[in-house]
């Protein structure tokens, strides 16, 4: 079963004009009691137009709303093309803002930092949590830009004020074995979108066509302008932390990683394991065994950034070695273990805060893929 | 999602092909206006080219509230209200969709502060938000997959926003949203 963003929209509760009614709407919504979850609205079947996911989006200028639809995540040689459309629902004012960049474009924290690209057309990402990677728009030699519909003006033809028009972005190539992704676009994550092969046809002569009248022509020849394509791929980390056991399980691009806070393993500034650390060690052994692990495991120690680099490096190495020894005593000989210390490198949280430093003081156990 | 979804994807492609082949308006074929020679999974007979906007957007209405909670006293989000529209689970992830109000123009859910973000809590586990490695060499390198579109204002809801979480176990019907910023709230999973 595919569940989409549609789940959060309920028929008959359409708000026509958030801009005009912004204050009253906010007050009214704040007074509403909590409601049960609406039944998911099914994605429509539209002749000749794939509808893979939809979201209700609002713009940052006047609060006006629009419907965003993903029509395709399509593999081509050396890249992935994302087709999407945006249209204003019936009742939107004639002067409603239609610039896509005002509807949640990626100006702050979307996955574009590595290529320094900005703008809505550069703020599309494809997320593969199982593989531990996010694939963003490919940067091109033109500074701060990418390959996508430029300066997208979603103004429909004058005689079709509620028409949805189509845009596109070119994203880093996906591995062949990735068959669905979560699409991050316009401040919305649209889950479980299928990946297919080849460009959509037929092609329209209109660079921003009304949906249903053909698809934008994708300038595949311009892929030769791509620079630093590897910067468009970002590691993702997905954690699950058991409540009763101090060993978190993280899905990363390197595979499954177990994380144990240093505070449950070691006393301050020590690297010998006290008896109290036994529970965490046993929990880690259980997880390693349950995963059917064989082969090589790497145990890595980390510190926060407080103190001397060399001291932190040595402390992290000693702590990793202590955990290795404890694990080795409880795991079968078919598993080989290696210990390494990384000191204060590779922080996972802000070393400027107490909670961030606590997270950075850790030991990880990386299981083989 | 990886290879285990391949069969599903093929099913979708096949279904789309059948639809396109069988529903051609007028019964004829419509040639592509551009013979660029690109590959496609669409059927050999194309449907009539016409505005399909109403069909594509059919059924979409503004999100409605399913739960809400207040910012914790003395926290960075003291005085703010988190209005939750949905918490949607798939086999690959869980997506929280929400809006936020002020106070003032100060607090927001800053993606660089992932340890402070609300976590999803079940009977057995907690689920922090999914993070991405923004800058490996930065002091604060991991960011939440979340894009705050605008600064919250008092009594005005922000546009809908999402935060990405790991996939909850199948069959999970509700969770507790908990953390340092907001009072705990129970949210139904759809």
PDB file of N, CA and C in Angstrom, chain A residues 68 71 82-87 98-101 121 148-160 162-169 202-219, chain B residues 50-53:
ATOM      1  N   UNK A  68       1.115  20.935  -5.103  1.00  0.00           N
ATOM      2  CA  UNK A  68       2.340  20.447  -5.733  1.00  0.00           C
ATOM      3  C   UNK A  68       2.163  18.969  -6.064  1.00  0.00           C
ATOM      4  N   UNK A  71       5.296  14.135 -10.794  1.00  0.00           N
ATOM      5  CA  UNK A  71       4.858  13.316 -11.933  1.00  0.00           C
ATOM      6  C   UNK A  71       5.877  12.273 -12.351  1.00  0.00           C
ATOM      7  N   UNK A  82      13.515  14.952 -12.191  1.00  0.00           N
ATOM      8  CA  UNK A  82      12.294  15.024 -11.385  1.00  0.00           C
ATOM      9  C   UNK A  82      11.334  15.990 -12.082  1.00  0.00           C
ATOM     10  N   UNK A  83      10.153  15.480 -12.417  1.00  0.00           N
ATOM     11  CA  UNK A  83       9.091  16.306 -13.009  1.00  0.00           C
ATOM     12  C   UNK A  83       8.064  16.616 -11.910  1.00  0.00           C
ATOM     13  N   UNK A  84       7.639  17.854 -11.865  1.00  0.00           N
ATOM     14  CA  UNK A  84       6.620  18.225 -10.881  1.00  0.00           C
ATOM     15  C   UNK A  84       5.761  19.338 -11.468  1.00  0.00           C
ATOM     16  N   UNK A  85       4.613  19.542 -10.873  1.00  0.00           N
ATOM     17  CA  UNK A  85       3.772  20.665 -11.315  1.00  0.00           C
ATOM     18  C   UNK A  85       3.242  21.400 -10.095  1.00  0.00           C
ATOM     19  N   UNK A  86       2.861  22.636 -10.336  1.00  0.00           N
ATOM     20  CA  UNK A  86       2.228  23.420  -9.291  1.00  0.00           C
ATOM     21  C   UNK A  86       1.040  24.144  -9.881  1.00  0.00           C
ATOM     22  N   UNK A  87      -0.065  24.101  -9.181  1.00  0.00           N
ATOM     23  CA  UNK A  87      -1.258  24.802  -9.634  1.00  0.00           C
ATOM     24  C   UNK A  87      -2.006  25.389  -8.457  1.00  0.00           C
ATOM     25  N   UNK A  98       2.487  33.293  -7.821  1.00  0.00           N
ATOM     26  CA  UNK A  98       2.673  32.019  -8.504  1.00  0.00           C
ATOM     27  C   UNK A  98       4.143  31.665  -8.718  1.00  0.00           C
ATOM     28  N   UNK A  99       5.037  32.421  -8.155  1.00  0.00           N
ATOM     29  CA  UNK A  99       6.447  32.071  -8.305  1.00  0.00           C
ATOM     30  C   UNK A  99       6.777  30.883  -7.418  1.00  0.00           C
ATOM     31  N   UNK A 100       7.262  29.828  -8.025  1.00  0.00           N
ATOM     32  CA  UNK A 100       7.518  28.611  -7.267  1.00  0.00           C
ATOM     33  C   UNK A 100       8.507  28.853  -6.135  1.00  0.00           C
ATOM     34  N   UNK A 101       9.437  29.760  -6.365  1.00  0.00           N
ATOM     35  CA  UNK A 101      10.460  30.001  -5.347  1.00  0.00           C
ATOM     36  C   UNK A 101       9.865  30.549  -4.058  1.00  0.00           C
ATOM     37  N   UNK A 121      14.485  25.679  -8.040  1.00  0.00           N
ATOM     38  CA  UNK A 121      14.815  24.622  -8.990  1.00  0.00           C
ATOM     39  C   UNK A 121      16.040  23.829  -8.539  1.00  0.00           C
ATOM     40  N   UNK A 148      17.655  23.033 -14.028  1.00  0.00           N
ATOM     41  CA  UNK A 148      16.246  22.942 -13.689  1.00  0.00           C
ATOM     42  C   UNK A 148      15.509  24.096 -14.315  1.00  0.00           C
ATOM     43  N   UNK A 149      14.185  24.055 -14.247  1.00  0.00           N
ATOM     44  CA  UNK A 149      13.400  25.158 -14.784  1.00  0.00           C
ATOM     45  C   UNK A 149      13.824  26.435 -14.079  1.00  0.00           C
ATOM     46  N   UNK A 150      14.226  27.401 -14.833  1.00  0.00           N
ATOM     47  CA  UNK A 150      14.798  28.604 -14.235  1.00  0.00           C
ATOM     48  C   UNK A 150      13.733  29.639 -13.897  1.00  0.00           C
ATOM     49  N   UNK A 151      13.875  30.237 -12.722  1.00  0.00           N
ATOM     50  CA  UNK A 151      12.976  31.312 -12.329  1.00  0.00           C
ATOM     51  C   UNK A 151      11.530  30.938 -12.577  1.00  0.00           C
ATOM     52  N   UNK A 152      11.156  29.772 -12.074  1.00  0.00           N
ATOM     53  CA  UNK A 152       9.878  29.205 -12.469  1.00  0.00           C
ATOM     54  C   UNK A 152       8.729  30.156 -12.134  1.00  0.00           C
ATOM     55  N   UNK A 153       8.045  30.600 -13.132  1.00  0.00           N
ATOM     56  CA  UNK A 153       6.836  31.377 -12.945  1.00  0.00           C
ATOM     57  C   UNK A 153       5.675  30.464 -13.295  1.00  0.00           C
ATOM     58  N   UNK A 154       4.929  30.106 -12.298  1.00  0.00           N
ATOM     59  CA  UNK A 154       3.856  29.153 -12.527  1.00  0.00           C
ATOM     60  C   UNK A 154       2.555  29.836 -12.938  1.00  0.00           C
ATOM     61  N   UNK A 155       2.678  31.041 -13.460  1.00  0.00           N
ATOM     62  CA  UNK A 155       1.474  31.700 -13.946  1.00  0.00           C
ATOM     63  C   UNK A 155       0.891  30.905 -15.100  1.00  0.00           C
ATOM     64  N   UNK A 156      -0.351  30.490 -14.991  1.00  0.00           N
ATOM     65  CA  UNK A 156      -0.970  29.737 -16.075  1.00  0.00           C
ATOM     66  C   UNK A 156      -1.429  30.678 -17.177  1.00  0.00           C
ATOM     67  N   UNK A 157      -1.880  30.140 -18.293  1.00  0.00           N
ATOM     68  CA  UNK A 157      -2.441  30.993 -19.340  1.00  0.00           C
ATOM     69  C   UNK A 157      -3.599  31.821 -18.794  1.00  0.00           C
ATOM     70  N   UNK A 158      -3.798  32.993 -19.386  1.00  0.00           N
ATOM     71  CA  UNK A 158      -4.799  33.918 -18.866  1.00  0.00           C
ATOM     72  C   UNK A 158      -6.193  33.310 -18.830  1.00  0.00           C
ATOM     73  N   UNK A 159      -6.473  32.443 -19.792  1.00  0.00           N
ATOM     74  CA  UNK A 159      -7.817  31.862 -19.842  1.00  0.00           C
ATOM     75  C   UNK A 159      -7.942  30.599 -18.981  1.00  0.00           C
ATOM     76  N   UNK A 160      -6.849  30.232 -18.279  1.00  0.00           N
ATOM     77  CA  UNK A 160      -6.886  29.043 -17.414  1.00  0.00           C
ATOM     78  C   UNK A 160      -6.213  29.355 -16.078  1.00  0.00           C
ATOM     79  N   UNK A 162      -6.526  28.404 -13.146  1.00  0.00           N
ATOM     80  CA  UNK A 162      -6.256  27.329 -12.196  1.00  0.00           C
ATOM     81  C   UNK A 162      -5.476  26.180 -12.819  1.00  0.00           C
ATOM     82  N   UNK A 163      -4.867  26.442 -13.952  1.00  0.00           N
ATOM     83  CA  UNK A 163      -4.072  25.383 -14.573  1.00  0.00           C
ATOM     84  C   UNK A 163      -2.795  25.147 -13.775  1.00  0.00           C
ATOM     85  N   UNK A 164      -2.397  23.884 -13.718  1.00  0.00           N
ATOM     86  CA  UNK A 164      -1.108  23.536 -13.109  1.00  0.00           C
ATOM     87  C   UNK A 164      -0.074  23.454 -14.224  1.00  0.00           C
ATOM     88  N   UNK A 165       1.094  24.007 -13.989  1.00  0.00           N
ATOM     89  CA  UNK A 165       2.140  23.970 -15.007  1.00  0.00           C
ATOM     90  C   UNK A 165       3.337  23.164 -14.488  1.00  0.00           C
ATOM     91  N   UNK A 166       4.121  22.662 -15.429  1.00  0.00           N
ATOM     92  CA  UNK A 166       5.125  21.649 -15.117  1.00  0.00           C
ATOM     93  C   UNK A 166       6.538  22.236 -15.086  1.00  0.00           C
ATOM     94  N   UNK A 167       7.294  21.848 -14.084  1.00  0.00           N
ATOM     95  CA  UNK A 167       8.711  22.186 -14.003  1.00  0.00           C
ATOM     96  C   UNK A 167       9.544  20.917 -13.839  1.00  0.00           C
ATOM     97  N   UNK A 168      10.852  21.080 -13.799  1.00  0.00           N
ATOM     98  CA  UNK A 168      11.736  19.912 -13.690  1.00  0.00           C
ATOM     99  C   UNK A 168      13.045  20.319 -13.023  1.00  0.00           C
ATOM    100  N   UNK A 169      13.708  19.344 -12.472  1.00  0.00           N
ATOM    101  CA  UNK A 169      15.059  19.524 -11.943  1.00  0.00           C
ATOM    102  C   UNK A 169      15.873  18.279 -12.255  1.00  0.00           C
ATOM    103  N   UNK A 202       4.784  12.762 -24.429  1.00  0.00           N
ATOM    104  CA  UNK A 202       5.460  13.561 -25.457  1.00  0.00           C
ATOM    105  C   UNK A 202       6.032  14.862 -24.895  1.00  0.00           C
ATOM    106  N   UNK A 203       6.948  15.431 -25.656  1.00  0.00           N
ATOM    107  CA  UNK A 203       7.604  16.666 -25.254  1.00  0.00           C
ATOM    108  C   UNK A 203       6.854  17.857 -25.837  1.00  0.00           C
ATOM    109  N   UNK A 204       6.658  18.880 -25.004  1.00  0.00           N
ATOM    110  CA  UNK A 204       5.987  20.098 -25.444  1.00  0.00           C
ATOM    111  C   UNK A 204       7.020  21.121 -25.902  1.00  0.00           C
ATOM    112  N   UNK A 205       6.611  21.995 -26.761  1.00  0.00           N
ATOM    113  CA  UNK A 205       7.480  23.106 -27.159  1.00  0.00           C
ATOM    114  C   UNK A 205       7.469  24.209 -26.103  1.00  0.00           C
ATOM    115  N   UNK A 206       6.478  24.181 -25.242  1.00  0.00           N
ATOM    116  CA  UNK A 206       6.376  25.169 -24.168  1.00  0.00           C
ATOM    117  C   UNK A 206       7.348  24.768 -23.057  1.00  0.00           C
ATOM    118  N   UNK A 207       8.239  25.647 -22.642  1.00  0.00           N
ATOM    119  CA  UNK A 207       9.182  25.283 -21.582  1.00  0.00           C
ATOM    120  C   UNK A 207       8.508  25.059 -20.226  1.00  0.00           C
ATOM    121  N   UNK A 208       7.349  25.639 -20.030  1.00  0.00           N
ATOM    122  CA  UNK A 208       6.605  25.433 -18.781  1.00  0.00           C
ATOM    123  C   UNK A 208       5.164  25.076 -19.157  1.00  0.00           C
ATOM    124  N   UNK A 209       4.945  23.876 -19.648  1.00  0.00           N
ATOM    125  CA  UNK A 209       3.629  23.537 -20.201  1.00  0.00           C
ATOM    126  C   UNK A 209       2.577  23.290 -19.124  1.00  0.00           C
ATOM    127  N   UNK A 210       1.336  23.504 -19.515  1.00  0.00           N
ATOM    128  CA  UNK A 210       0.217  23.111 -18.654  1.00  0.00           C
ATOM    129  C   UNK A 210       0.206  21.589 -18.574  1.00  0.00           C
ATOM    130  N   UNK A 211      -0.036  21.069 -17.381  1.00  0.00           N
ATOM    131  CA  UNK A 211       0.010  19.615 -17.201  1.00  0.00           C
ATOM    132  C   UNK A 211      -1.035  18.936 -18.103  1.00  0.00           C
ATOM    133  N   UNK A 212      -0.594  17.924 -18.806  1.00  0.00           N
ATOM    134  CA  UNK A 212      -1.467  17.208 -19.723  1.00  0.00           C
ATOM    135  C   UNK A 212      -1.230  17.566 -21.169  1.00  0.00           C
ATOM    136  N   UNK A 213      -0.464  18.632 -21.400  1.00  0.00           N
ATOM    137  CA  UNK A 213      -0.244  19.078 -22.778  1.00  0.00           C
ATOM    138  C   UNK A 213       1.162  18.737 -23.266  1.00  0.00           C
ATOM    139  N   UNK A 214       1.800  17.802 -22.612  1.00  0.00           N
ATOM    140  CA  UNK A 214       3.171  17.440 -22.961  1.00  0.00           C
ATOM    141  C   UNK A 214       4.107  17.829 -21.835  1.00  0.00           C
ATOM    142  N   UNK A 215       5.340  17.347 -21.941  1.00  0.00           N
ATOM    143  CA  UNK A 215       6.306  17.540 -20.857  1.00  0.00           C
ATOM    144  C   UNK A 215       7.438  18.450 -21.306  1.00  0.00           C
ATOM    145  N   UNK A 216       8.038  19.171 -20.384  1.00  0.00           N
ATOM    146  CA  UNK A 216       9.133  20.064 -20.780  1.00  0.00           C
ATOM    147  C   UNK A 216      10.273  19.277 -21.429  1.00  0.00           C
ATOM    148  N   UNK A 217      10.916  19.913 -22.383  1.00  0.00           N
ATOM    149  CA  UNK A 217      12.092  19.302 -22.994  1.00  0.00           C
ATOM    150  C   UNK A 217      13.260  19.413 -22.017  1.00  0.00           C
ATOM    151  N   UNK A 218      13.887  18.300 -21.737  1.00  0.00           N
ATOM    152  CA  UNK A 218      15.000  18.279 -20.778  1.00  0.00           C
ATOM    153  C   UNK A 218      16.317  18.421 -21.552  1.00  0.00           C
ATOM    154  N   UNK A 219      17.107  19.425 -21.255  1.00  0.00           N
ATOM    155  CA  UNK A 219      18.345  19.665 -22.006  1.00  0.00           C
ATOM    156  C   UNK A 219      19.471  18.736 -21.559  1.00  0.00           C
TER     157      UNK A 219
ATOM    158  N   UNK B  50      -4.280  17.649 -23.534  1.00  0.00           N
ATOM    159  CA  UNK B  50      -5.164  18.726 -23.097  1.00  0.00           C
ATOM    160  C   UNK B  50      -4.914  19.015 -21.621  1.00  0.00           C
ATOM    161  N   UNK B  51      -5.414  20.122 -21.184  1.00  0.00           N
ATOM    162  CA  UNK B  51      -5.231  20.534 -19.796  1.00  0.00           C
ATOM    163  C   UNK B  51      -5.847  19.501 -18.844  1.00  0.00           C
ATOM    164  N   UNK B  52      -5.004  18.914 -18.001  1.00  0.00           N
ATOM    165  CA  UNK B  52      -5.485  17.911 -17.039  1.00  0.00           C
ATOM    166  C   UNK B  52      -5.370  18.434 -15.606  1.00  0.00           C
ATOM    167  N   UNK B  53      -5.252  19.735 -15.448  1.00  0.00           N
ATOM    168  CA  UNK B  53      -4.978  20.310 -14.120  1.00  0.00           C
ATOM    169  C   UNK B  53      -6.037  19.919 -13.096  1.00  0.00           C
TER     170      UNK B  53
END
